[in-house]
PDB file of C-alpha atoms in Angstrom:
ATOM      1  CA  MET A   1     -17.697  -3.870 -25.783  1.00 44.00           C
ATOM      2  CA  THR A   2     -14.177  -4.163 -25.296  1.00 44.00           C
ATOM      3  CA  GLN A   3     -11.628  -2.842 -22.560  1.00 49.00           C
ATOM      4  CA  THR A   4      -8.690  -0.378 -24.531  1.00 51.00           C
ATOM      5  CA  PHE A   5      -6.326   1.902 -22.282  1.00 60.00           C
ATOM      6  CA  LYS A   6      -5.535   5.362 -22.719  1.00 62.00           C
ATOM      7  CA  MET A   7      -2.114   7.626 -21.992  1.00 72.00           C
ATOM      8  CA  GLU A   8      -3.882  10.604 -19.971  1.00 82.00           C
ATOM      9  CA  VAL A   9      -1.174  13.033 -19.041  1.00 90.00           C
ATOM     10  CA  ILE A  10      -1.116  15.604 -15.657  1.00 94.00           C
ATOM     11  CA  VAL A  11       1.310  18.640 -15.395  1.00 96.00           C
ATOM     12  CA  THR A  12       1.867  21.569 -13.233  1.00 97.00           C
ATOM     13  CA  LEU A  13       3.910  24.694 -13.570  1.00 97.00           C
ATOM     14  CA  ASN A  14       4.602  27.613 -11.124  1.00 97.00           C
ATOM     15  CA  CYS A  15       4.253  29.738 -14.624  1.00 95.00           C
ATOM     16  CA  ASN A  16       5.904  33.146 -13.574  1.00 93.00           C
ATOM     17  CA  GLY A  17       3.014  35.452 -14.619  1.00 94.00           C
ATOM     18  CA  LEU A  18       0.692  33.889 -17.212  1.00 95.00           C
ATOM     19  CA  LYS A  19       0.392  36.271 -19.875  1.00 94.00           C
ATOM     20  CA  ASP A  20       3.919  37.019 -20.101  1.00 94.00           C
ATOM     21  CA  ASN A  21       4.620  32.974 -20.589  1.00 96.00           C
ATOM     22  CA  PHE A  22       1.231  32.562 -22.207  1.00 96.00           C
ATOM     23  CA  VAL A  23       2.829  31.075 -25.681  1.00 96.00           C
ATOM     24  CA  TYR A  24       4.686  27.987 -23.774  1.00 97.00           C
ATOM     25  CA  VAL A  25       1.609  27.439 -21.644  1.00 96.00           C
ATOM     26  CA  LYS A  26      -0.712  26.733 -24.761  1.00 95.00           C
ATOM     27  CA  GLU A  27       1.625  24.559 -25.482  1.00 94.00           C
ATOM     28  CA  LEU A  28       1.139  22.522 -22.248  1.00 95.00           C
ATOM     29  CA  ILE A  29      -2.780  23.133 -22.032  1.00 94.00           C
ATOM     30  CA  LYS A  30      -2.644  21.777 -25.989  1.00 92.00           C
ATOM     31  CA  ASN A  31      -0.944  18.328 -25.096  1.00 91.00           C
ATOM     32  CA  HIS A  32      -1.946  17.694 -21.743  1.00 95.00           C
ATOM     33  CA  GLU A  33      -5.220  16.684 -20.577  1.00 95.00           C
ATOM     34  CA  CYS A  34      -5.082  18.679 -17.195  1.00 97.00           C
ATOM     35  CA  ILE A  35      -2.778  21.229 -15.927  1.00 98.00           C
ATOM     36  CA  TYR A  36      -2.343  23.034 -12.873  1.00 98.00           C
ATOM     37  CA  LEU A  37      -0.533  26.405 -12.968  1.00 98.00           C
ATOM     38  CA  THR A  38       0.579  28.435 -10.174  1.00 97.00           C
ATOM     39  CA  GLU A  39       1.721  32.064 -10.103  1.00 95.00           C
ATOM     40  CA  THR A  40      -0.607  33.020 -12.594  1.00 96.00           C
ATOM     41  CA  TRP A  41      -0.851  36.966 -11.825  1.00 94.00           C
ATOM     42  CA  ILE A  42      -4.593  36.807 -13.315  1.00 94.00           C
ATOM     43  CA  GLN A  43      -6.770  39.020 -11.542  1.00 92.00           C
ATOM     44  CA  LYS A  44     -10.666  38.417 -12.038  1.00 91.00           C
ATOM     45  CA  SER A  45     -10.885  41.725 -14.355  1.00 91.00           C
ATOM     46  CA  GLU A  46      -8.518  39.828 -16.987  1.00 93.00           C
ATOM     47  CA  SER A  47     -10.279  36.354 -16.596  1.00 92.00           C
ATOM     48  CA  HIS A  48     -11.027  36.395 -20.462  1.00 94.00           C
ATOM     49  CA  ILE A  49      -7.413  35.110 -20.980  1.00 94.00           C
ATOM     50  CA  PHE A  50      -9.093  31.637 -20.478  1.00 93.00           C
ATOM     51  CA  SER A  51     -11.766  32.155 -22.667  1.00 94.00           C
ATOM     52  CA  GLU A  52     -10.610  30.066 -26.064  1.00 93.00           C
ATOM     53  CA  PHE A  53     -10.187  26.828 -23.731  1.00 95.00           C
ATOM     54  CA  GLU A  54     -13.769  26.391 -21.983  1.00 95.00           C
ATOM     55  CA  LYS A  55     -15.271  24.991 -24.669  1.00 95.00           C
ATOM     56  CA  GLU A  56     -12.814  21.680 -24.180  1.00 96.00           C
ATOM     57  CA  PHE A  57     -11.493  22.221 -20.623  1.00 97.00           C
ATOM     58  CA  PHE A  58     -13.526  22.130 -17.100  1.00 97.00           C
ATOM     59  CA  ILE A  59     -11.674  25.639 -15.465  1.00 97.00           C
ATOM     60  CA  VAL A  60     -11.006  26.559 -12.121  1.00 97.00           C
ATOM     61  CA  PRO A  61      -9.376  29.940 -11.827  1.00 96.00           C
ATOM     62  CA  VAL A  62      -8.260  31.640  -8.218  1.00 96.00           C
ATOM     63  CA  PHE A  63      -7.846  35.005  -8.806  1.00 94.00           C
ATOM     64  CA  SER A  64      -4.530  37.044  -7.986  1.00 92.00           C
ATOM     65  CA  LYS A  65      -3.985  39.605  -5.594  1.00 81.00           C
ATOM     66  CA  ARG A  66      -2.697  42.938  -6.125  1.00 70.00           C
ATOM     67  CA  HIS A  67      -0.127  44.894  -3.527  1.00 62.00           C
ATOM     68  CA  ASN A  68      -0.570  48.714  -2.944  1.00 63.00           C
ATOM     69  CA  SER A  69       1.884  48.868  -5.463  1.00 65.00           C
ATOM     70  CA  GLY A  70       3.785  46.364  -8.508  1.00 70.00           C
ATOM     71  CA  ARG A  71       1.855  43.348 -10.203  1.00 77.00           C
ATOM     72  CA  PRO A  72      -0.082  40.756  -8.727  1.00 80.00           C
ATOM     73  CA  PHE A  73       0.684  38.245  -6.577  1.00 85.00           C
ATOM     74  CA  GLY A  74      -0.315  34.684  -6.672  1.00 91.00           C
ATOM     75  CA  GLY A  75      -2.982  33.183  -8.649  1.00 95.00           C
ATOM     76  CA  THR A  76      -3.922  29.229  -9.441  1.00 97.00           C
ATOM     77  CA  THR A  77      -5.751  28.058 -12.110  1.00 97.00           C
ATOM     78  CA  PHE A  78      -6.616  24.056 -12.662  1.00 98.00           C
ATOM     79  CA  LEU A  79      -7.863  23.149 -16.391  1.00 97.00           C
ATOM     80  CA  LEU A  80      -9.343  19.741 -16.541  1.00 97.00           C
ATOM     81  CA  LYS A  81      -9.943  18.209 -20.730  1.00 96.00           C
ATOM     82  CA  ARG A  82     -14.082  17.510 -20.305  1.00 95.00           C
ATOM     83  CA  ASP A  83     -13.662  14.475 -22.619  1.00 93.00           C
ATOM     84  CA  SER A  84     -11.143  12.483 -19.940  1.00 93.00           C
ATOM     85  CA  PHE A  85     -12.443  14.392 -16.762  1.00 95.00           C
ATOM     86  CA  SER A  86     -15.949  13.665 -15.669  1.00 94.00           C
ATOM     87  CA  GLN A  87     -18.224  14.442 -13.006  1.00 94.00           C
ATOM     88  CA  SER A  88     -15.662  17.280 -11.910  1.00 96.00           C
ATOM     89  CA  ASP A  89     -17.004  19.204  -8.197  1.00 96.00           C
ATOM     90  CA  VAL A  90     -15.430  21.975  -6.521  1.00 97.00           C
ATOM     91  CA  ILE A  91     -14.609  21.233  -2.999  1.00 96.00           C
ATOM     92  CA  ILE A  92     -11.798  23.835  -2.408  1.00 95.00           C
ATOM     93  CA  GLN A  93     -11.143  26.941  -4.179  1.00 95.00           C
ATOM     94  CA  GLU A  94      -8.882  28.870  -2.627  1.00 94.00           C
ATOM     95  CA  ASP A  95      -5.719  31.070  -2.602  1.00 92.00           C
ATOM     96  CA  HIS A  96      -3.225  27.895  -1.869  1.00 95.00           C
ATOM     97  CA  ILE A  97      -5.372  25.002  -1.873  1.00 97.00           C
ATOM     98  CA  THR A  98      -7.600  23.816  -5.153  1.00 97.00           C
ATOM     99  CA  VAL A  99      -9.283  20.618  -4.398  1.00 97.00           C
ATOM    100  CA  ILE A 100     -11.730  19.011  -6.838  1.00 98.00           C
ATOM    101  CA  LYS A 101     -13.847  15.919  -6.968  1.00 97.00           C
ATOM    102  CA  THR A 102     -13.640  14.111 -10.195  1.00 97.00           C
ATOM    103  CA  THR A 103     -13.718  11.053 -12.670  1.00 95.00           C
ATOM    104  CA  LEU A 104     -10.683   9.943 -14.727  1.00 92.00           C
ATOM    105  CA  GLN A 105     -12.138   7.340 -17.348  1.00 83.00           C
ATOM    106  CA  ASN A 106     -13.470   4.558 -14.486  1.00 84.00           C
ATOM    107  CA  THR A 107     -11.068   5.913 -11.868  1.00 90.00           C
ATOM    108  CA  LYS A 108     -12.486   8.339  -9.041  1.00 94.00           C
ATOM    109  CA  LEU A 109     -10.206  10.822  -8.035  1.00 96.00           C
ATOM    110  CA  ILE A 110      -9.304  13.767  -5.183  1.00 97.00           C
ATOM    111  CA  LEU A 111      -6.990  16.411  -7.514  1.00 97.00           C
ATOM    112  CA  THR A 112      -5.833  18.943  -5.232  1.00 98.00           C
ATOM    113  CA  GLY A 113      -3.374  21.668  -6.358  1.00 98.00           C
ATOM    114  CA  VAL A 114      -0.705  22.878  -3.821  1.00 97.00           C
ATOM    115  CA  TYR A 115       1.154  26.465  -3.711  1.00 96.00           C
ATOM    116  CA  LEU A 116       2.315  26.568  -0.472  1.00 95.00           C
ATOM    117  CA  HIS A 117       4.168  29.652   1.043  1.00 92.00           C
ATOM    118  CA  SER A 118       7.476  30.145   0.748  1.00 87.00           C
ATOM    119  CA  SER A 119      10.013  29.202   3.749  1.00 77.00           C
ATOM    120  CA  GLY A 120      10.815  32.674   5.160  1.00 73.00           C
ATOM    121  CA  SER A 121       9.015  33.175   8.130  1.00 79.00           C
ATOM    122  CA  ASP A 122       7.481  30.960  11.472  1.00 84.00           C
ATOM    123  CA  ASN A 123       4.103  32.396   9.993  1.00 89.00           C
ATOM    124  CA  ASN A 124       4.174  30.775   6.565  1.00 89.00           C
ATOM    125  CA  ILE A 125       5.737  27.759   7.972  1.00 91.00           C
ATOM    126  CA  GLU A 126       2.005  27.468  10.335  1.00 93.00           C
ATOM    127  CA  ASN A 127       0.078  28.503   7.206  1.00 93.00           C
ATOM    128  CA  ASN A 128       1.519  25.360   5.431  1.00 94.00           C
ATOM    129  CA  GLN A 129       0.695  23.099   8.501  1.00 94.00           C
ATOM    130  CA  THR A 130      -3.022  24.414   7.962  1.00 94.00           C
ATOM    131  CA  HIS A 131      -2.839  23.801   4.370  1.00 95.00           C
ATOM    132  CA  LEU A 132      -1.516  20.334   4.287  1.00 96.00           C
ATOM    133  CA  ALA A 133      -3.929  19.468   7.628  1.00 95.00           C
ATOM    134  CA  THR A 134      -6.661  20.623   5.306  1.00 95.00           C
ATOM    135  CA  ILE A 135      -5.643  18.496   2.639  1.00 96.00           C
ATOM    136  CA  GLN A 136      -4.693  15.417   4.944  1.00 95.00           C
ATOM    137  CA  GLY A 137      -8.551  15.643   6.359  1.00 95.00           C
ATOM    138  CA  ILE A 138      -9.654  15.605   2.757  1.00 94.00           C
ATOM    139  CA  HIS A 139      -7.391  12.489   1.696  1.00 93.00           C
ATOM    140  CA  ARG A 140      -8.513  10.692   4.754  1.00 92.00           C
ATOM    141  CA  GLN A 141     -12.321  11.243   4.192  1.00 93.00           C
ATOM    142  CA  PHE A 142     -12.139   9.933   0.627  1.00 94.00           C
ATOM    143  CA  SER A 143      -9.791   7.582   1.242  1.00 91.00           C
ATOM    144  CA  THR A 144     -12.343   4.332   0.795  1.00 92.00           C
ATOM    145  CA  THR A 145     -13.934   5.732  -2.300  1.00 94.00           C
ATOM    146  CA  CYS A 146     -11.637   7.746  -4.412  1.00 95.00           C
ATOM    147  CA  GLU A 147      -7.655   7.611  -5.180  1.00 94.00           C
ATOM    148  CA  SER A 148      -5.589  11.360  -4.922  1.00 96.00           C
ATOM    149  CA  ILE A 149      -2.950  12.849  -7.209  1.00 97.00           C
ATOM    150  CA  ILE A 150      -1.895  16.176  -5.330  1.00 98.00           C
ATOM    151  CA  ILE A 151       0.696  18.032  -7.434  1.00 98.00           C
ATOM    152  CA  GLY A 152       2.098  21.544  -7.535  1.00 97.00           C
ATOM    153  CA  ASP A 153       4.673  24.082  -5.514  1.00 97.00           C
ATOM    154  CA  PHE A 154       5.433  22.764  -2.429  1.00 97.00           C
ATOM    155  CA  GLN A 155       8.448  25.315  -1.614  1.00 95.00           C
ATOM    156  CA  CYS A 156      10.374  22.466  -0.425  1.00 95.00           C
ATOM    157  CA  CYS A 157      11.826  19.083  -1.391  1.00 95.00           C
ATOM    158  CA  PRO A 158      11.135  16.250   0.725  1.00 95.00           C
ATOM    159  CA  THR A 159      13.346  13.457   2.194  1.00 91.00           C
ATOM    160  CA  ILE A 160      13.150  10.652   0.237  1.00 89.00           C
ATOM    161  CA  PRO A 161      15.606   7.683   0.445  1.00 84.00           C
ATOM    162  CA  ASN A 162      16.651   5.713  -2.459  1.00 81.00           C
ATOM    163  CA  THR A 163      17.053   8.626  -4.506  1.00 84.00           C
ATOM    164  CA  ARG A 164      19.291  11.222  -6.487  1.00 80.00           C
ATOM    165  CA  ARG A 165      16.352  13.499  -7.167  1.00 85.00           C
ATOM    166  CA  HIS A 166      16.327  16.101  -4.400  1.00 84.00           C
ATOM    167  CA  SER A 167      18.009  19.058  -3.662  1.00 86.00           C
ATOM    168  CA  GLN A 168      18.955  21.209  -0.279  1.00 88.00           C
ATOM    169  CA  PRO A 169      16.156  20.773   2.571  1.00 91.00           C
ATOM    170  CA  ASN A 170      14.974  23.896   4.023  1.00 92.00           C
ATOM    171  CA  THR A 171      12.420  24.168   7.024  1.00 92.00           C
ATOM    172  CA  LEU A 172       9.538  23.060   5.250  1.00 94.00           C
ATOM    173  CA  SER A 173      11.218  19.659   4.231  1.00 95.00           C
ATOM    174  CA  PRO A 174      10.241  17.647   7.642  1.00 94.00           C
ATOM    175  CA  ILE A 175       7.228  18.809   7.357  1.00 95.00           C
ATOM    176  CA  LEU A 176       6.467  17.876   4.134  1.00 96.00           C
ATOM    177  CA  THR A 177       8.376  14.629   4.537  1.00 96.00           C
ATOM    178  CA  GLU A 178       5.850  13.414   7.467  1.00 96.00           C
ATOM    179  CA  PHE A 179       3.160  14.432   5.522  1.00 97.00           C
ATOM    180  CA  ILE A 180       3.808  11.976   2.915  1.00 96.00           C
ATOM    181  CA  ARG A 181       4.642   9.384   4.770  1.00 95.00           C
ATOM    182  CA  GLY A 182       1.484   9.853   7.430  1.00 95.00           C
ATOM    183  CA  ASN A 183      -0.777   9.171   3.944  1.00 95.00           C
ATOM    184  CA  GLU A 184       1.010   6.367   2.330  1.00 94.00           C
ATOM    185  CA  LEU A 185       1.581   8.493  -0.409  1.00 96.00           C
ATOM    186  CA  ILE A 186       4.605   8.600  -3.487  1.00 95.00           C
ATOM    187  CA  PRO A 187       6.195  11.292  -4.659  1.00 96.00           C
ATOM    188  CA  VAL A 188       6.660   9.608  -8.400  1.00 95.00           C
ATOM    189  CA  ASP A 189       8.600  12.737  -9.931  1.00 96.00           C
ATOM    190  CA  MET A 190      11.331  11.734  -7.486  1.00 95.00           C
ATOM    191  CA  THR A 191      11.100   7.706  -6.840  1.00 94.00           C
ATOM    192  CA  ILE A 192      10.427   6.999 -10.851  1.00 93.00           C
ATOM    193  CA  GLY A 193      11.404  10.545 -12.373  1.00 93.00           C
ATOM    194  CA  SER A 194      13.183  11.540 -15.345  1.00 95.00           C
ATOM    195  CA  GLY A 195      14.690  14.980 -16.578  1.00 96.00           C
ATOM    196  CA  PRO A 196      16.183  17.862 -14.916  1.00 95.00           C
ATOM    197  CA  CYS A 197      16.924  16.847 -11.291  1.00 94.00           C
ATOM    198  CA  TYR A 198      15.810  20.984 -10.332  1.00 95.00           C
ATOM    199  CA  THR A 199      12.220  22.653 -11.192  1.00 97.00           C
ATOM    200  CA  TYR A 200      13.150  25.950  -9.916  1.00 96.00           C
ATOM    201  CA  HIS A 201      16.549  28.141 -11.543  1.00 93.00           C
ATOM    202  CA  HIS A 202      17.050  31.634 -10.420  1.00 88.00           C
ATOM    203  CA  LEU A 203      16.687  33.571 -14.325  1.00 81.00           C
ATOM    204  CA  SER A 204      19.918  35.442 -12.952  1.00 81.00           C
ATOM    205  CA  MET A 205      22.119  33.999 -10.425  1.00 82.00           C
ATOM    206  CA  GLU A 206      22.979  30.394 -10.477  1.00 82.00           C
ATOM    207  CA  ASN A 207      20.486  28.894  -7.581  1.00 88.00           C
ATOM    208  CA  SER A 208      18.073  25.954  -8.459  1.00 92.00           C
ATOM    209  CA  SER A 209      15.502  23.379  -6.407  1.00 94.00           C
ATOM    210  CA  TYR A 210      13.671  20.781  -6.208  1.00 96.00           C
ATOM    211  CA  ILE A 211      10.176  22.073  -4.947  1.00 96.00           C
ATOM    212  CA  ASP A 212       7.466  21.182  -7.977  1.00 97.00           C
ATOM    213  CA  HIS A 213       5.952  17.463  -7.133  1.00 97.00           C
ATOM    214  CA  VAL A 214       3.448  15.069  -8.125  1.00 97.00           C
ATOM    215  CA  LEU A 215       2.244  12.985  -5.334  1.00 97.00           C
ATOM    216  CA  ILE A 216       0.179  10.180  -5.271  1.00 96.00           C
ATOM    217  CA  SER A 217      -1.845   7.462  -3.478  1.00 95.00           C
ATOM    218  CA  THR A 218      -0.110   4.062  -3.218  1.00 92.00           C
ATOM    219  CA  ASP A 219      -2.858   2.259  -5.333  1.00 91.00           C
ATOM    220  CA  LEU A 220      -2.972   4.188  -8.256  1.00 92.00           C
ATOM    221  CA  SER A 221       1.023   3.233  -8.860  1.00 89.00           C
ATOM    222  CA  ASP A 222      -0.077   0.225 -11.017  1.00 88.00           C
ATOM    223  CA  ILE A 223      -1.266   2.569 -13.648  1.00 90.00           C
ATOM    224  CA  VAL A 224       1.421   5.083 -13.427  1.00 92.00           C
ATOM    225  CA  GLU A 225       3.450   4.909 -16.780  1.00 91.00           C
ATOM    226  CA  THR A 226       5.865   7.946 -16.817  1.00 93.00           C
ATOM    227  CA  SER A 227       6.766  11.049 -14.749  1.00 95.00           C
ATOM    228  CA  SER A 228       9.468  13.841 -15.549  1.00 95.00           C
ATOM    229  CA  VAL A 229      10.721  17.287 -14.969  1.00 97.00           C
ATOM    230  CA  LEU A 230      10.131  18.629 -18.653  1.00 96.00           C
ATOM    231  CA  SER A 231      13.822  20.542 -19.885  1.00 96.00           C
ATOM    232  CA  PRO A 232      13.967  24.361 -20.404  1.00 95.00           C
ATOM    233  CA  HIS A 233      12.103  25.619 -23.535  1.00 95.00           C
ATOM    234  CA  PRO A 234      12.900  28.783 -25.272  1.00 95.00           C
ATOM    235  CA  CYS A 235       9.497  29.705 -25.239  1.00 96.00           C
ATOM    236  CA  ASN A 236       9.453  28.843 -21.337  1.00 96.00           C
ATOM    237  CA  THR A 237      10.058  32.564 -19.822  1.00 95.00           C
ATOM    238  CA  GLY A 238       9.481  31.541 -16.088  1.00 94.00           C
ATOM    239  CA  ASP A 239      12.106  30.277 -13.746  1.00 95.00           C
ATOM    240  CA  HIS A 240      10.152  26.763 -13.167  1.00 97.00           C
ATOM    241  CA  LEU A 241      10.370  23.934 -15.097  1.00 97.00           C
ATOM    242  CA  PRO A 242       6.867  21.567 -15.740  1.00 97.00           C
ATOM    243  CA  VAL A 243       6.242  18.253 -13.752  1.00 97.00           C
ATOM    244  CA  THR A 244       4.640  15.760 -15.535  1.00 97.00           C
ATOM    245  CA  ILE A 245       2.686  12.446 -14.590  1.00 96.00           C
ATOM    246  CA  SER A 246       1.849   9.730 -17.292  1.00 94.00           C
ATOM    247  CA  LEU A 247      -1.046   7.638 -16.491  1.00 92.00           C
ATOM    248  CA  LYS A 248      -2.771   4.376 -18.146  1.00 88.00           C
ATOM    249  CA  THR A 249      -6.468   4.335 -17.756  1.00 78.00           C
ATOM    250  CA  ALA A 250      -8.645   1.886 -19.045  1.00 68.00           C
ATOM    251  CA  CYS A 251     -11.982   2.786 -20.841  1.00 54.00           C
ATOM    252  CA  LEU A 252     -14.450   0.502 -22.586  1.00 45.00           C
ATOM    253  CA  GLN A 253     -15.468   1.056 -26.205  1.00 45.00           C
ATOM    254  CA  LEU A 254     -17.910  -0.484 -28.356  1.00 43.00           C
ATOM    255  CA  ILE A 255     -17.366  -2.565 -31.210  1.00 43.00           C
ATOM    256  CA  PRO A 256     -19.366  -1.420 -34.340  1.00 47.00           C
ATOM    257  CA  GLU A 257     -21.615  -4.293 -35.121  1.00 45.00           C
ATOM    258  CA  THR A 258     -21.881  -5.762 -38.741  1.00 46.00           C
ATOM    259  CA  GLN A 259     -24.384  -3.699 -40.602  1.00 47.00           C
ATOM    260  CA  PRO A 260     -26.973  -6.174 -42.072  1.00 44.00           C
ATOM    261  CA  SER A 261     -27.408  -6.163 -45.811  1.00 47.00           C
ATOM    262  CA  PRO A 262     -30.206  -3.885 -47.237  1.00 46.00           C
ATOM    263  CA  ASN A 263     -32.212  -7.523 -47.671  1.00 49.00           C
ATOM    264  CA  THR A 264     -32.180  -8.389 -44.283  1.00 47.00           C
ATOM    265  CA  PRO A 265     -34.543  -7.227 -41.763  1.00 49.00           C
ATOM    266  CA  THR A 266     -32.902  -5.381 -38.249  1.00 52.00           C
ATOM    267  CA  THR A 267     -36.345  -6.231 -35.993  1.00 59.00           C
ATOM    268  CA  VAL A 268     -39.169  -8.097 -35.792  1.00 62.00           C
ATOM    269  CA  PRO A 269     -42.646  -5.726 -35.497  1.00 58.00           C
ATOM    270  CA  LYS A 270     -44.521  -6.577 -32.160  1.00 56.00           C
ATOM    271  CA  PHE A 271     -47.204  -8.263 -33.641  1.00 56.00           C
ATOM    272  CA  MET A 272     -45.448 -11.126 -34.920  1.00 60.00           C
ATOM    273  CA  TRP A 273     -45.060 -12.267 -31.316  1.00 64.00           C
ATOM    274  CA  LYS A 274     -48.920 -12.467 -30.669  1.00 59.00           C
ATOM    275  CA  ASN A 275     -48.845 -15.430 -33.593  1.00 67.00           C
ATOM    276  CA  SER A 276     -48.647 -18.540 -33.649  1.00 67.00           C
ATOM    277  CA  LEU A 277     -47.310 -19.245 -36.356  1.00 68.00           C
ATOM    278  CA  PHE A 278     -44.227 -17.597 -35.756  1.00 68.00           C
ATOM    279  CA  ILE A 279     -43.736 -18.187 -32.437  1.00 75.00           C
ATOM    280  CA  GLU A 280     -43.641 -22.425 -33.427  1.00 76.00           C
ATOM    281  CA  LYS A 281     -41.364 -21.297 -36.525  1.00 76.00           C
ATOM    282  CA  TYR A 282     -38.984 -19.495 -34.208  1.00 73.00           C
ATOM    283  CA  LYS A 283     -38.686 -22.561 -31.549  1.00 81.00           C
ATOM    284  CA  GLU A 284     -37.519 -24.676 -34.625  1.00 80.00           C
ATOM    285  CA  LYS A 285     -35.298 -22.037 -35.636  1.00 75.00           C
ATOM    286  CA  VAL A 286     -33.967 -22.024 -31.934  1.00 74.00           C
ATOM    287  CA  LYS A 287     -33.411 -25.615 -31.615  1.00 78.00           C
ATOM    288  CA  GLU A 288     -31.953 -26.174 -34.579  1.00 76.00           C
ATOM    289  CA  HIS A 289     -29.104 -23.460 -34.545  1.00 68.00           C
ATOM    290  CA  LEU A 290     -28.355 -24.568 -30.981  1.00 70.00           C
ATOM    291  CA  THR A 291     -27.916 -27.882 -31.804  1.00 71.00           C
ATOM    292  CA  ASN A 292     -25.671 -27.004 -34.612  1.00 68.00           C
ATOM    293  CA  SER A 293     -23.798 -24.822 -31.810  1.00 63.00           C
ATOM    294  CA  GLN A 294     -23.419 -27.730 -29.783  1.00 58.00           C
ATOM    295  CA  GLU A 295     -20.740 -29.308 -31.913  1.00 55.00           C
ATOM    296  CA  HIS A 296     -18.306 -26.857 -31.824  1.00 56.00           C
ATOM    297  CA  ASN A 297     -15.725 -25.961 -28.871  1.00 58.00           C
ATOM    298  CA  SER A 298     -15.959 -22.744 -27.526  1.00 60.00           C
ATOM    299  CA  THR A 299     -15.187 -20.010 -25.059  1.00 63.00           C
ATOM    300  CA  ILE A 300     -17.709 -19.020 -22.699  1.00 64.00           C
ATOM    301  CA  ASP A 301     -18.066 -15.706 -24.148  1.00 62.00           C
ATOM    302  CA  SER A 302     -18.002 -16.372 -27.743  1.00 66.00           C
ATOM    303  CA  GLU A 303     -21.087 -18.788 -26.438  1.00 66.00           C
ATOM    304  CA  ILE A 304     -23.039 -16.068 -25.089  1.00 68.00           C
ATOM    305  CA  LYS A 305     -22.371 -14.221 -27.995  1.00 66.00           C
ATOM    306  CA  ASP A 306     -23.670 -17.295 -30.512  1.00 67.00           C
ATOM    307  CA  PHE A 307     -26.612 -17.497 -28.165  1.00 67.00           C
ATOM    308  CA  TYR A 308     -28.069 -14.189 -28.843  1.00 65.00           C
ATOM    309  CA  GLU A 309     -26.867 -14.360 -32.544  1.00 69.00           C
ATOM    310  CA  ASN A 310     -28.971 -17.514 -32.927  1.00 69.00           C
ATOM    311  CA  LEU A 311     -31.733 -15.430 -31.021  1.00 70.00           C
ATOM    312  CA  LYS A 312     -31.841 -13.099 -33.223  1.00 68.00           C
ATOM    313  CA  TYR A 313     -31.213 -14.768 -36.644  1.00 68.00           C
ATOM    314  CA  SER A 314     -33.853 -17.136 -35.984  1.00 68.00           C
ATOM    315  CA  ALA A 315     -36.375 -14.663 -35.449  1.00 69.00           C
ATOM    316  CA  TYR A 316     -34.919 -12.926 -38.729  1.00 65.00           C
ATOM    317  CA  GLU A 317     -35.565 -16.488 -40.252  1.00 67.00           C
ATOM    318  CA  SER A 318     -38.676 -17.424 -39.239  1.00 62.00           C
TER     319      SER A 318
END
């Protein structure tokens, strides 16, 4: 076996209505291993919109609610590529938080999607504190066995020193800042990020802010390659920009063995191991090969491989 590395890219987007923004979101799904969407505005009766992705992705939707009049609101969806993520179990699946315990290649993760309330009222602030407290509890419960990635729309920008990637703080900013510090998380989109320095831009006015983020456990920083806010795209009909993080994960691959020639036996029948003449011949061949191999300087790994080959071909020759 050999160790290779694979780049896994995670993206989050407040899509501002999945049906209206489906062309752009479909491109994101095609080019990323994990996608977390907020404000999908998709009701349960419209769940067929995800059917074309079900074979390739593990999908965790939270369907939107409908006002007495007007369009639905809210709604989130996680999509995890099955080739990359395994053993995925949903821990929480609610309107503003989705938590999934999963394995990315050989790394165990607690993957959390966040869609917090806006900062408009005291009630919203209290609700957001409750959501963050829930996430903190799960983060600490699994801190010895899993790393954390928390992504989504936080409705605010934390105060992070030594970075120019920030926007005007609001009433939620101190709460998120304390949450990040208290749980030893890194907002990688702000510390190493690239691209535009905003994630929300009003479609008809000049208002913009930096409110979508990617937070990771400190121990994950060694495998983070990049993080970026993607530039505006003509197909993106929403008012948010996607935020991405690229992870360089290790995976083990089998090395194909050299195919034997048609005349070379690939197995030794079991009954041969009860034949005294075969056993005697086998011992002689093993001794001969071991004597020859001791004449060469080699590494431990190559010696183990050579020893295995010696046993195999001694049996073939006998």
